[in-house]
Amino acid sequence: MSEKVYPVSRATKSMALIDKDKYEKWYEESVEDPDKFWGKHGKRIDWFKPYTKVKNTSFKGKVSIKWFEDGLTNVSYNCIDRHLKTHGERTALIWEGDNPYIDKKITYNQLYDQVCRLANVLKKHGVKKGDRVTIYMPMIPEAAYAMLACARIGAVHSVVFGGFSPEALAGRIVDCQSCFVITCDEGVRGGKPVPLKENTDKAIHIAARQYATVKNVLVVRRTGGKIEWAPGRDLWYHQEIASVKGHCEPVKMKAEDPLFILYTSGSTGKPKGVLHTTGGYLVYAAMTHEYVFDYHDGDVYWCTADVGWVTGHSYIVYGPLANCATSLMFEGVPNFPDQGRFWEVIDKHNVNIFYTAPTAIRSLMGAGDEYVKRSSRSSLRLLGTVGEPINPEAWEWYYRVVGDSRCPVIDTWWQTETGGHMITPLPGATALKPGSATVPFFGIKPQLVDNEGNVLEGPADGNLCIADSWPGQMRTVYGDHERFIQTYFSTYKGKYFTGDGCRRDEDGYYWITGRVDDVLNVSGHRLGTAEVESALVSHDYVSEAAVVGYPHNVKGQGIYCYVTLMSGHEGDDALRQELIKHVRSEIGPIATPDKIQFAPGLPKTRSGKIMRRILRKIAEDDFGALGDISTLADPGVVDDLIENRQNKA
Ligand code: WTA
């Protein structure tokens, strides 16, 4: 833990929207009188019919969360139409291709035209308000058009990260019973094609076994690569949008009408469909985007996330566009053509605000400072990070080398479930401590509780809960409200439990220590150990598997798998490779196991429960501190596990 404190610089303070006094005043009001506070700030978006009710939420019993419930609005209208009168010619999106010689700019007027056309295409093919549309796209502007077109007509989008396998895509199509898929012939990353249409074909084939409702697949031509075509089902994007009008009335949506579903991993079972709704989500995404990044009119803002994750939803598309910002969208990867790409792009487009993940920072730090020094980065004013705890070394490097000790590093803690930033510095208000996400945003009441649920005061270490609702909060698990209650509100009754561990220091700063449940965070991507385990046991040779995380220099956490084979099979390197391939094809490359240990037995209690604590210790090569193993059914298995550990120092 770093003891250093970086006060707000004079330059940052002089231009900041929120200074310390204002933060304190607003924060107090926001938690003392949420109705008044959010009643005021809800007006930052346009309403067709203004709300009269603000907050109507309960974390008890059946758990019900409603914000601005009698208001009518439309997210697409707020992200586009309302800017046109004054800023129609402003650049909404800067698209930087994978190939460094390809880019383009899309103005708000052009965005309007494209989104309206696509909305009309959806309507023409029978997509109605409330229908689910799956978006499986690379980082091209059409991905944003697709999201906004759904929002325009009230269809609920489910964006699936382009790195997910056909199996994973199929599961997500089936779960929300999507009728329409928008994809692309092939994506391009690091110069290599990604077969998105082929994956979609496979996924629909798999999904058809359970639920065959995908009526159409709309295909954007990105590379012109060879693809299969299902006549009647498949539609070319460019042909379709050419034949419809460039105007489409936005549907008047209730504040609590669903906006999107985004699947995310939990500690058990299949990924769950996190449901976000219209009004509160947009207010919260837009407000955090403005204040956390101290966004000023005309700034060029770049978030390097993929639209397949919540960061891409809230901070590439919805937050920035609602604020009439210029948002950069990058198709490629940080190390192509080489490790200097991010810094080159910053110079090329004069980026002022840059937002990325610790895993990228660590990997670029490892490449050496020369790549950074090649660029000037003089346009940069602010640096942000998200996705996992950032270690102080990486923080310092980001601050010193990338930001030339001039730009505050804004470490934003939040989750798919929270819709937007929760614990984060505000540039003009918060002194920084490397490694700490610092203090709560307006309206957020963090609480640390011990394992018995007692609320801890003052400096403490505990489980991070949030005591009351905020407008950006998820409303339910799609199709399974009971799971929503169970997952988030049953561990500590009446509180939202985040799944993270956290320490609060003497200054009231929060330090996220990582997940306390069985969720892994690999290169900033969330994965459930249960998902990887079920992928492993779906292989014919595997009888049992247990997966844990271990500390990894670049990825934050690596994936360590203990695998027990069916009798008659030998665990060798060839089988290791085969299992790795198998997991990749079941879930996707982000789930690639780092270590596989073949284990004749797993440490279980007499009631058959696997003791992960022991497996974690062995994976960390820290077996001196295994603790009490006497409750194991067969303590003997531990010796074999230690003997054959894969992370020997
Ligand atoms: C972790 C990403 C420490 C945390 C927006 C959380 C972080 C999970 C930070 C959510 C941060 C995210 N510091 N840990 N600044 N940001 N996390 O849903 O464990 O993909 O619970 O949302 O990432 O991941 P998700």
XYZ file of C-alpha atoms and ligand atoms in Angstrom:
674
model
C 0.000 0.000 0.000
C 1.288 3.402 -0.957
C 1.443 6.181 1.616
C 1.829 8.910 -0.964
C -0.765 11.612 -1.416
C -1.093 13.747 -4.522
C -2.997 16.947 -3.806
C -5.183 18.473 -6.498
C -2.927 20.610 -8.677
C -3.635 24.284 -9.145
C -4.129 23.818 -12.892
C -6.657 21.035 -12.414
C -8.505 22.908 -9.714
C -8.731 26.162 -11.624
C -10.807 24.639 -14.392
C -12.645 21.900 -12.533
C -16.433 21.723 -12.459
C -16.430 20.459 -8.876
C -14.021 21.567 -6.168
C -13.707 20.194 -2.656
C -16.297 22.471 -1.082
C -18.824 21.731 -3.755
C -18.179 18.000 -3.510
C -18.762 18.029 0.210
C -21.868 20.150 -0.014
C -23.407 18.150 -2.836
C -22.457 14.832 -1.313
C -24.138 15.681 1.933
C -27.296 16.787 0.207
C -27.271 13.698 -2.013
C -27.285 11.285 0.912
C -29.410 13.376 3.273
C -32.139 14.201 0.801
C -31.867 11.990 -2.288
C -35.289 13.076 -3.565
C -34.269 16.693 -3.663
C -30.797 16.039 -5.038
C -31.790 13.641 -7.822
C -34.971 15.580 -8.489
C -32.696 18.426 -9.498
C -30.082 16.406 -11.376
C -32.589 14.213 -13.191
C -33.312 17.300 -15.267
C -29.945 17.088 -16.956
C -31.664 14.926 -19.574
C -34.752 15.949 -21.567
C -38.126 14.466 -20.653
C -41.160 14.304 -22.932
C -43.190 14.227 -19.755
C -41.434 15.422 -16.614
C -41.371 13.135 -13.599
C -43.097 14.108 -10.393
C -41.809 11.156 -8.370
C -38.049 10.762 -7.890
C -37.009 7.851 -5.706
C -39.103 4.814 -4.913
C -36.757 2.051 -3.855
C -36.507 -0.743 -1.343
C -33.669 -3.182 -0.672
C -35.909 -5.265 1.558
C -38.330 -8.081 0.846
C -38.970 -8.368 -2.864
C -36.516 -5.541 -3.628
C -37.955 -2.903 -5.913
C -36.013 -0.084 -7.510
C -37.733 2.731 -9.380
C -36.436 6.166 -10.260
C -38.293 8.992 -11.976
C -41.034 6.429 -12.582
C -43.757 8.662 -14.016
C -41.446 10.481 -16.447
C -41.302 9.783 -20.190
C -38.076 10.069 -22.172
C -35.951 8.390 -24.819
C -32.254 7.609 -24.585
C -31.544 7.942 -28.300
C -33.298 11.306 -28.363
C -31.137 12.469 -25.468
C -27.931 11.217 -27.033
C -28.616 12.712 -30.470
C -31.670 14.800 -31.331
C -31.427 17.338 -28.569
C -27.893 18.297 -29.651
C -28.711 18.893 -33.304
C -29.958 22.464 -33.139
C -26.729 23.818 -31.746
C -24.118 21.112 -32.357
C -25.212 19.080 -35.374
C -21.820 19.483 -37.004
C -19.839 18.544 -33.912
C -18.007 15.213 -34.095
C -19.879 12.649 -32.033
C -17.630 9.689 -32.740
C -14.043 9.522 -33.882
C -13.422 6.055 -35.196
C -9.824 4.858 -35.260
C -9.419 1.663 -37.248
C -7.248 -1.290 -36.411
C -5.106 -0.176 -39.331
C -3.415 3.070 -38.234
C -4.066 4.665 -41.628
C -7.820 4.290 -41.406
C -10.080 6.542 -39.378
C -13.268 8.558 -39.732
C -15.359 11.155 -37.970
C -19.113 10.981 -37.515
C -20.966 14.199 -36.703
C -24.121 14.335 -34.618
C -26.087 15.002 -37.823
C -24.641 11.884 -39.416
C -25.261 9.908 -36.257
C -28.904 10.973 -36.392
C -29.236 9.822 -39.988
C -27.559 6.456 -39.396
C -29.417 5.665 -36.195
C -32.795 6.619 -37.680
C -32.167 4.469 -40.730
C -31.185 1.482 -38.674
C -34.186 1.996 -36.394
C -36.396 1.946 -39.482
C -34.733 -1.256 -40.687
C -35.483 -2.910 -37.348
C -39.078 -1.763 -37.513
C -39.410 -2.925 -41.106
C -38.425 -6.419 -40.025
C -40.918 -6.490 -37.219
C -38.794 -5.578 -34.208
C -41.060 -3.927 -31.660
C -40.790 -2.173 -28.337
C -39.692 -4.663 -25.682
C -38.203 -7.174 -28.179
C -34.626 -8.257 -27.519
C -31.917 -7.635 -30.090
C -28.487 -9.232 -29.768
C -25.547 -7.161 -30.945
C -22.362 -9.138 -31.642
C -20.036 -6.611 -33.148
C -16.472 -5.440 -33.334
C -15.546 -1.883 -32.400
C -17.019 -0.111 -35.393
C -19.465 2.815 -35.373
C -22.298 0.518 -36.425
C -22.118 -1.055 -32.959
C -23.063 2.299 -31.428
C -25.693 2.907 -34.134
C -27.214 -0.454 -33.295
C -27.457 0.300 -29.580
C -28.981 3.713 -30.192
C -31.381 2.388 -32.841
C -32.721 -0.156 -30.363
C -33.087 2.551 -27.734
C -34.917 4.712 -30.262
C -37.675 2.188 -30.860
C -37.709 0.733 -27.360
C -36.115 -2.595 -28.257
C -33.866 -4.006 -25.533
C -30.330 -4.650 -26.677
C -28.014 -7.324 -25.431
C -24.483 -6.647 -26.589
C -22.286 -9.731 -26.540
C -18.515 -9.160 -26.546
C -17.036 -10.156 -29.927
C -14.444 -12.315 -28.164
C -17.075 -14.731 -26.876
C -17.417 -18.127 -28.520
C -20.463 -19.385 -30.442
C -21.444 -21.441 -27.367
C -21.406 -18.372 -25.154
C -23.257 -16.295 -27.730
C -25.883 -19.019 -28.095
C -26.486 -19.107 -24.341
C -27.067 -15.361 -24.312
C -29.403 -15.484 -27.309
C -31.441 -18.231 -25.696
C -31.603 -16.661 -22.252
C -33.242 -13.450 -23.447
C -34.971 -15.014 -26.459
C -33.591 -12.616 -28.987
C -35.427 -12.303 -32.269
C -32.818 -10.322 -34.155
C -28.997 -10.388 -34.311
C -26.778 -7.619 -35.609
C -23.261 -8.675 -36.509
C -20.556 -8.165 -39.079
C -18.842 -10.376 -41.644
C -15.525 -10.277 -39.806
C -13.942 -8.093 -37.194
C -10.289 -7.059 -37.366
C -7.972 -6.948 -34.390
C -4.226 -6.615 -34.538
C -4.350 -7.242 -38.306
C -6.151 -10.550 -37.880
C -9.737 -11.328 -38.881
C -12.293 -12.441 -36.280
C -15.035 -14.649 -37.798
C -18.089 -12.990 -36.282
C -20.637 -14.066 -38.886
C -19.371 -17.626 -38.839
C -19.644 -17.615 -35.027
C -23.146 -16.195 -35.285
C -24.200 -18.946 -37.701
C -22.866 -21.557 -35.295
C -24.515 -19.881 -32.323
C -27.912 -19.749 -33.992
C -27.533 -23.390 -34.867
C -26.796 -24.234 -31.232
C -29.566 -21.929 -29.991
C -32.083 -23.554 -32.343
C -31.871 -26.714 -30.250
C -33.379 -24.814 -27.362
C -35.269 -21.944 -28.812
C -35.419 -21.081 -32.475
C -36.614 -17.512 -32.635
C -33.859 -15.596 -34.365
C -35.729 -14.367 -37.386
C -33.086 -12.171 -38.976
C -29.373 -11.533 -38.923
C -28.271 -8.122 -40.099
C -24.693 -8.203 -41.376
C -22.358 -5.225 -41.648
C -19.707 -5.614 -44.323
C -16.410 -4.788 -42.655
C -13.763 -6.883 -44.464
C -15.594 -8.441 -47.401
C -14.303 -11.849 -46.260
C -16.084 -14.982 -47.399
C -19.141 -15.912 -45.339
C -22.090 -18.281 -45.556
C -25.490 -16.787 -46.301
C -28.915 -17.934 -45.173
C -31.370 -16.449 -47.680
C -34.485 -15.068 -46.060
C -32.776 -14.833 -42.685
C -29.619 -12.865 -43.426
C -29.737 -9.227 -44.480
C -26.974 -6.933 -45.659
C -26.777 -3.824 -43.555
C -25.717 -1.505 -46.384
C -28.597 -2.630 -48.595
C -31.171 -2.352 -45.858
C -30.293 1.118 -44.658
C -30.216 2.431 -48.221
C -33.883 1.645 -48.694
C -35.377 3.347 -45.630
C -35.932 6.922 -44.491
C -33.416 8.925 -42.476
C -36.020 9.965 -39.906
C -37.600 7.907 -37.189
C -39.640 9.222 -34.284
C -38.167 8.226 -30.924
C -40.616 6.176 -28.876
C -41.722 7.792 -25.620
C -40.361 5.427 -23.011
C -41.236 5.189 -19.357
C -38.261 5.829 -17.118
C -38.405 2.234 -15.919
C -38.743 0.618 -19.354
C -35.755 -1.661 -20.022
C -32.876 -0.203 -22.008
C -30.472 -3.101 -22.145
C -29.413 -6.469 -20.825
C -25.746 -7.187 -20.307
C -24.572 -10.624 -19.259
C -22.026 -10.824 -16.509
C -20.414 -13.558 -14.461
C -21.241 -14.293 -10.872
C -19.938 -16.783 -8.368
C -22.373 -19.499 -9.349
C -24.157 -20.770 -12.399
C -24.471 -19.238 -15.828
C -23.790 -15.551 -16.486
C -26.777 -13.447 -15.526
C -28.575 -10.858 -17.582
C -28.094 -7.584 -15.751
C -31.042 -5.372 -16.632
C -30.720 -1.607 -16.833
C -33.614 0.723 -17.482
C -34.019 4.035 -19.223
C -34.213 7.212 -17.150
C -32.114 6.628 -14.053
C -29.398 4.855 -15.994
C -28.949 7.695 -18.435
C -28.991 10.394 -15.771
C -26.343 8.504 -13.823
C -24.112 7.602 -16.795
C -24.186 11.172 -18.095
C -23.624 12.814 -14.725
C -20.693 10.585 -13.753
C -19.156 11.034 -17.195
C -19.261 14.791 -16.840
C -18.020 15.167 -13.273
C -15.650 12.231 -12.916
C -13.832 13.107 -16.136
C -14.389 16.820 -15.621
C -15.686 16.871 -19.153
C -15.745 20.305 -20.782
C -17.450 21.191 -24.022
C -15.130 20.426 -26.925
C -12.915 17.921 -25.118
C -11.852 14.809 -27.009
C -12.472 11.814 -24.814
C -11.231 8.261 -25.311
C -12.280 5.172 -23.424
C -10.418 2.087 -24.677
C -12.965 -0.469 -23.450
C -15.008 -2.646 -25.778
C -18.717 -1.932 -26.236
C -19.249 -5.548 -25.190
C -18.609 -4.541 -21.564
C -20.479 -2.126 -19.346
C -17.645 0.397 -19.584
C -18.276 0.613 -23.303
C -22.008 1.064 -22.748
C -21.789 3.816 -20.147
C -18.566 5.529 -21.125
C -18.151 5.152 -24.876
C -21.769 5.445 -25.926
C -24.434 6.606 -23.472
C -22.692 8.923 -20.987
C -20.543 10.820 -23.500
C -23.204 11.145 -26.198
C -25.814 12.324 -23.705
C -23.304 15.056 -22.853
C -22.761 15.960 -26.522
C -19.145 14.863 -26.181
C -16.700 13.698 -28.825
C -16.052 10.041 -28.043
C -13.249 8.085 -29.648
C -13.887 4.484 -30.562
C -10.871 2.267 -31.255
C -11.140 -0.916 -33.263
C -7.688 -2.288 -32.539
C -5.447 -3.495 -29.743
C -2.779 -1.717 -27.653
C 0.163 -3.559 -29.192
C -0.529 -3.287 -32.905
C 1.367 -2.266 -34.999
C 3.446 -1.910 -31.845
C 3.233 -1.039 -28.151
C 3.159 2.679 -28.879
C -0.274 2.635 -30.501
C -2.275 4.218 -27.662
C 0.118 7.145 -27.379
C 0.185 7.652 -31.135
C -3.609 7.745 -31.267
C -3.651 10.292 -28.439
C -1.414 12.609 -30.487
C -3.215 11.947 -33.745
C -6.629 12.956 -32.400
C -5.516 15.327 -29.631
C -7.140 13.300 -26.910
C -7.707 15.231 -23.661
C -9.168 12.510 -21.464
C -7.961 8.925 -21.622
C -9.606 6.012 -19.820
C -8.160 2.486 -19.794
C -7.598 -0.615 -17.648
C -4.745 -1.505 -15.265
C -3.937 -4.638 -17.262
C -3.191 -2.520 -20.356
C -1.140 -0.107 -18.281
C 0.924 -2.929 -16.785
C 1.551 -4.554 -20.118
C 2.578 -1.268 -21.780
C 4.730 -0.410 -18.782
C 6.511 -3.694 -19.395
C 7.236 -2.680 -22.997
C 9.449 0.185 -21.821
C 9.204 3.966 -21.734
C 10.573 4.509 -25.268
C 7.202 3.705 -26.796
C 5.582 6.394 -24.709
C 8.333 8.969 -25.206
C 7.925 8.773 -28.975
C 4.706 10.751 -28.587
C 4.079 14.177 -27.096
C 0.770 13.486 -25.278
C 0.604 17.239 -24.717
C -3.168 17.261 -25.287
C -3.772 14.992 -22.272
C -5.364 16.512 -19.213
C -6.746 13.550 -17.353
C -6.121 9.805 -17.041
C -8.635 7.251 -15.862
C -8.547 3.575 -14.941
C -11.172 0.906 -14.344
C -11.759 -2.805 -14.063
C -9.529 -4.072 -11.271
C -7.364 -2.759 -8.477
C -4.401 -0.825 -9.845
C -1.128 -1.529 -8.095
C 0.758 1.599 -6.951
C 3.718 0.893 -9.310
C 1.457 0.900 -12.353
C -0.381 3.958 -11.021
C 2.918 5.858 -10.591
C 4.089 4.895 -14.062
C 0.794 5.968 -15.601
C 0.986 9.260 -13.733
C 4.685 9.994 -14.264
C 5.453 8.578 -17.692
C 2.154 8.707 -19.581
C 0.814 11.846 -17.918
C 4.168 13.604 -17.413
C 3.170 14.183 -13.771
C 0.583 16.646 -15.016
C -2.656 14.661 -15.252
C -4.589 13.294 -12.277
C -5.160 9.527 -12.338
C -8.831 8.833 -11.741
C -9.263 5.295 -10.393
C -12.947 4.494 -10.830
C -14.478 1.577 -8.935
C -17.814 0.308 -10.188
C -19.531 -2.761 -11.684
C -21.803 -3.902 -14.488
C -24.541 -3.890 -11.866
C -23.957 -0.296 -10.788
C -24.333 1.247 -14.253
C -21.756 3.934 -13.533
C -18.903 5.055 -11.283
C -19.448 4.521 -7.547
C -16.194 5.194 -5.738
C -13.880 7.565 -7.557
C -11.935 10.757 -7.210
C -13.315 13.925 -8.761
C -10.353 15.648 -10.415
C -10.818 19.083 -8.859
C -11.930 17.878 -5.458
C -10.048 14.771 -4.368
C -6.409 14.371 -3.378
C -5.158 11.104 -4.857
C -3.583 8.088 -3.225
C -2.100 5.578 -5.672
C -4.059 2.346 -5.444
C -7.143 3.822 -3.802
C -10.408 4.477 -5.619
C -10.779 7.193 -2.950
C -14.285 8.462 -2.091
C -17.954 7.856 -3.010
C -19.707 9.665 -5.842
C -22.835 11.711 -5.121
C -25.624 9.629 -3.688
C -23.475 6.585 -2.898
C -23.393 5.286 0.672
C -20.679 2.634 0.969
C -20.639 0.450 4.060
C -18.081 -2.065 5.238
C -19.523 -5.043 7.070
C -17.886 -8.006 8.746
C -18.850 -11.584 7.904
C -21.655 -11.478 10.450
C -23.102 -8.391 8.829
C -22.084 -5.882 11.512
C -21.465 -2.452 10.067
C -17.882 -1.329 10.737
C -17.105 2.297 11.482
C -13.931 4.294 10.945
C -10.810 2.678 9.519
C -11.736 -0.934 8.830
C -11.461 -3.909 6.536
C -14.620 -5.643 5.398
C -17.126 -6.603 2.746
C -18.229 -3.689 0.630
C -21.964 -3.008 0.599
C -24.012 -0.050 -0.566
C -26.690 1.025 1.874
C -29.180 2.702 -0.433
C -30.157 2.902 -4.100
C -28.789 5.246 -6.786
C -30.331 5.917 -10.202
C -27.847 3.840 -12.246
C -28.418 0.630 -10.324
C -29.492 -2.551 -12.129
C -33.166 -3.305 -11.603
C -33.274 -7.068 -11.838
C -31.702 -10.154 -13.352
C -33.503 -10.574 -16.649
C -36.230 -13.168 -16.199
C -35.138 -14.107 -12.676
C -35.908 -11.541 -10.014
C -35.460 -14.161 -7.298
C -31.830 -14.606 -8.373
C -31.397 -10.836 -8.183
C -32.568 -10.829 -4.575
C -30.521 -13.891 -3.691
C -27.314 -12.669 -5.299
C -27.217 -9.100 -4.081
C -29.527 -8.590 -1.111
C -29.560 -11.816 0.886
C -25.988 -12.017 2.213
C -26.396 -8.812 4.211
C -30.089 -8.147 4.569
C -31.295 -4.807 3.313
C -27.992 -3.905 1.671
C -26.621 -4.271 -1.834
C -23.582 -6.549 -1.557
C -20.934 -5.860 -4.184
C -18.900 -9.053 -3.860
C -15.762 -6.973 -3.249
C -13.572 -6.724 -0.203
C -12.454 -3.269 0.815
C -10.476 -1.283 3.370
C -11.280 2.197 4.580
C -8.347 4.231 5.893
C -8.115 7.006 8.478
C -8.997 9.613 5.847
C -12.138 7.774 4.823
C -10.539 6.610 1.556
C -11.649 3.282 0.116
C -9.152 0.675 -1.097
C -10.756 -2.175 -3.054
C -8.960 -5.411 -2.224
C -10.610 -7.637 -4.837
C -13.469 -10.109 -4.979
C -14.377 -12.074 -1.903
C -16.533 -14.512 -3.898
C -15.732 -16.975 -6.656
C -15.490 -14.371 -9.372
C -12.168 -13.962 -11.185
C -10.915 -10.758 -12.693
C -8.600 -11.687 -15.541
C -7.195 -8.721 -17.454
C -10.121 -6.702 -16.173
C -12.632 -9.264 -17.494
C -15.059 -10.865 -15.125
C -15.288 -14.644 -15.128
C -16.985 -17.062 -12.779
C -14.889 -20.007 -11.604
C -18.065 -22.063 -12.053
C -18.204 -21.191 -15.761
C -14.648 -22.373 -16.373
C -15.300 -25.485 -14.296
C -18.391 -26.380 -16.259
C -16.486 -25.848 -19.528
C -13.788 -28.245 -18.283
C -16.149 -30.980 -17.142
C -17.976 -30.841 -20.460
C -14.856 -32.487 -21.913
C -15.250 -36.264 -22.171
C -12.083 -37.089 -20.235
C -12.761 -34.811 -17.269
C -14.627 -36.067 -14.238
C -14.163 -33.083 -11.955
C -12.613 -29.637 -11.971
C -11.969 -26.812 -9.544
C -10.794 -23.401 -10.704
C -9.185 -20.643 -8.655
C -7.371 -17.389 -9.359
C -3.748 -16.596 -8.520
C -1.828 -13.306 -8.692
C -0.533 -12.595 -12.201
C 1.874 -9.750 -13.072
C 0.059 -8.461 -16.116
C -3.429 -9.947 -16.008
C -4.034 -9.184 -12.338
C -5.310 -12.716 -11.885
C -4.431 -15.877 -13.753
C -6.699 -18.918 -14.142
C -5.509 -22.027 -12.299
C -7.424 -25.251 -12.951
C -7.312 -28.471 -10.959
C -8.600 -31.291 -13.118
C -9.473 -34.853 -12.162
C -9.646 -37.223 -15.121
C -11.935 -40.153 -15.799
C -10.126 -43.372 -15.003
C -8.065 -44.698 -17.863
C -6.856 -41.256 -19.022
C -3.362 -39.854 -18.585
C -2.770 -36.215 -17.799
C 0.001 -35.038 -20.112
C 0.913 -31.879 -22.015
C -1.079 -32.889 -25.061
C -4.219 -33.179 -22.957
C -3.416 -29.867 -21.265
C -3.371 -28.188 -24.664
C -6.556 -29.919 -25.655
C -8.338 -28.765 -22.511
C -7.155 -25.200 -23.042
C -8.540 -25.315 -26.553
C -11.767 -26.770 -25.258
C -12.314 -23.986 -22.719
C -11.560 -21.357 -25.354
C -14.160 -22.821 -27.631
C -16.747 -23.137 -24.857
C -16.347 -19.594 -23.518
C -13.801 -17.625 -25.540
C -10.118 -16.645 -25.446
C -10.569 -14.497 -22.319
C -11.108 -17.705 -20.358
C -7.878 -19.395 -21.520
C -6.512 -21.361 -18.540
C -3.013 -20.317 -17.498
C -2.226 -23.436 -15.474
C -3.730 -26.885 -15.458
C -2.825 -29.300 -12.706
C -4.009 -32.881 -13.001
C -5.130 -34.016 -9.581
C -6.164 -37.527 -8.666
C -8.311 -36.042 -5.878
C -9.569 -32.667 -4.701
C -9.621 -31.520 -1.078
C -13.181 -32.016 0.119
C -14.935 -31.805 3.419
C -16.791 -34.862 4.606
C -19.949 -33.370 3.208
C -18.316 -33.184 -0.214
C -17.631 -29.452 -0.417
C -14.402 -28.520 -2.206
C -12.169 -26.427 0.034
C -11.104 -23.679 -2.316
C -9.102 -21.908 0.330
C -6.581 -24.746 0.151
C -6.570 -24.792 -3.633
C -5.976 -21.044 -3.721
C -3.013 -21.302 -1.384
C -1.424 -24.073 -3.400
C -1.973 -22.141 -6.641
C -0.257 -19.169 -5.015
C 2.646 -21.418 -4.042
C 1.960 -20.473 -0.430
C 1.238 -23.870 1.053
C 3.050 -23.148 4.327
C -0.129 -21.425 5.468
C -2.784 -23.963 4.557
C -4.466 -23.699 7.919
C -6.591 -26.436 9.353
C -6.944 -29.384 7.000
C -8.205 -31.839 9.564
C -11.810 -31.445 8.420
C -10.927 -32.935 5.029
C -12.387 -36.292 4.148
C -8.955 -37.372 2.910
C -6.147 -35.057 4.076
C -3.747 -37.164 2.018
C -4.763 -35.532 -1.272
C -3.092 -32.312 -0.155
C 0.424 -33.782 -0.357
C -0.088 -34.796 -3.953
C -1.504 -31.370 -4.822
C 1.513 -29.632 -3.293
C 3.950 -32.012 -4.939
C 2.537 -31.367 -8.401
C 1.762 -27.655 -8.135
C 2.277 -25.689 -11.336
C 3.475 -22.415 -9.814
C 6.665 -23.605 -8.136
C 8.844 -20.603 -7.329
C -13.471 -4.870 -10.136
C -16.313 -3.112 -14.633
C -10.649 -2.197 -8.049
C -14.262 -5.167 -8.878
C -16.679 -1.632 -14.565
C -15.694 -5.168 -9.368
C -12.263 -2.749 -9.594
C -15.555 -5.776 -10.736
C -12.249 -1.440 -10.109
C -16.646 -5.347 -11.677
C -11.324 -0.501 -9.527
C -13.720 -2.602 -11.192
N -10.558 -0.932 -8.506
N -11.473 -3.123 -8.574
N -11.203 0.746 -9.972
N -13.163 -1.381 -11.103
N -13.182 -3.440 -10.297
O -18.736 -5.826 -13.795
O -13.887 -6.425 -8.378
O -16.781 -6.000 -15.391
O -16.560 -5.910 -8.551
O -17.396 -3.858 -14.237
O -14.278 -5.313 -11.217
O -16.386 -5.778 -12.981
P -17.364 -5.433 -14.165
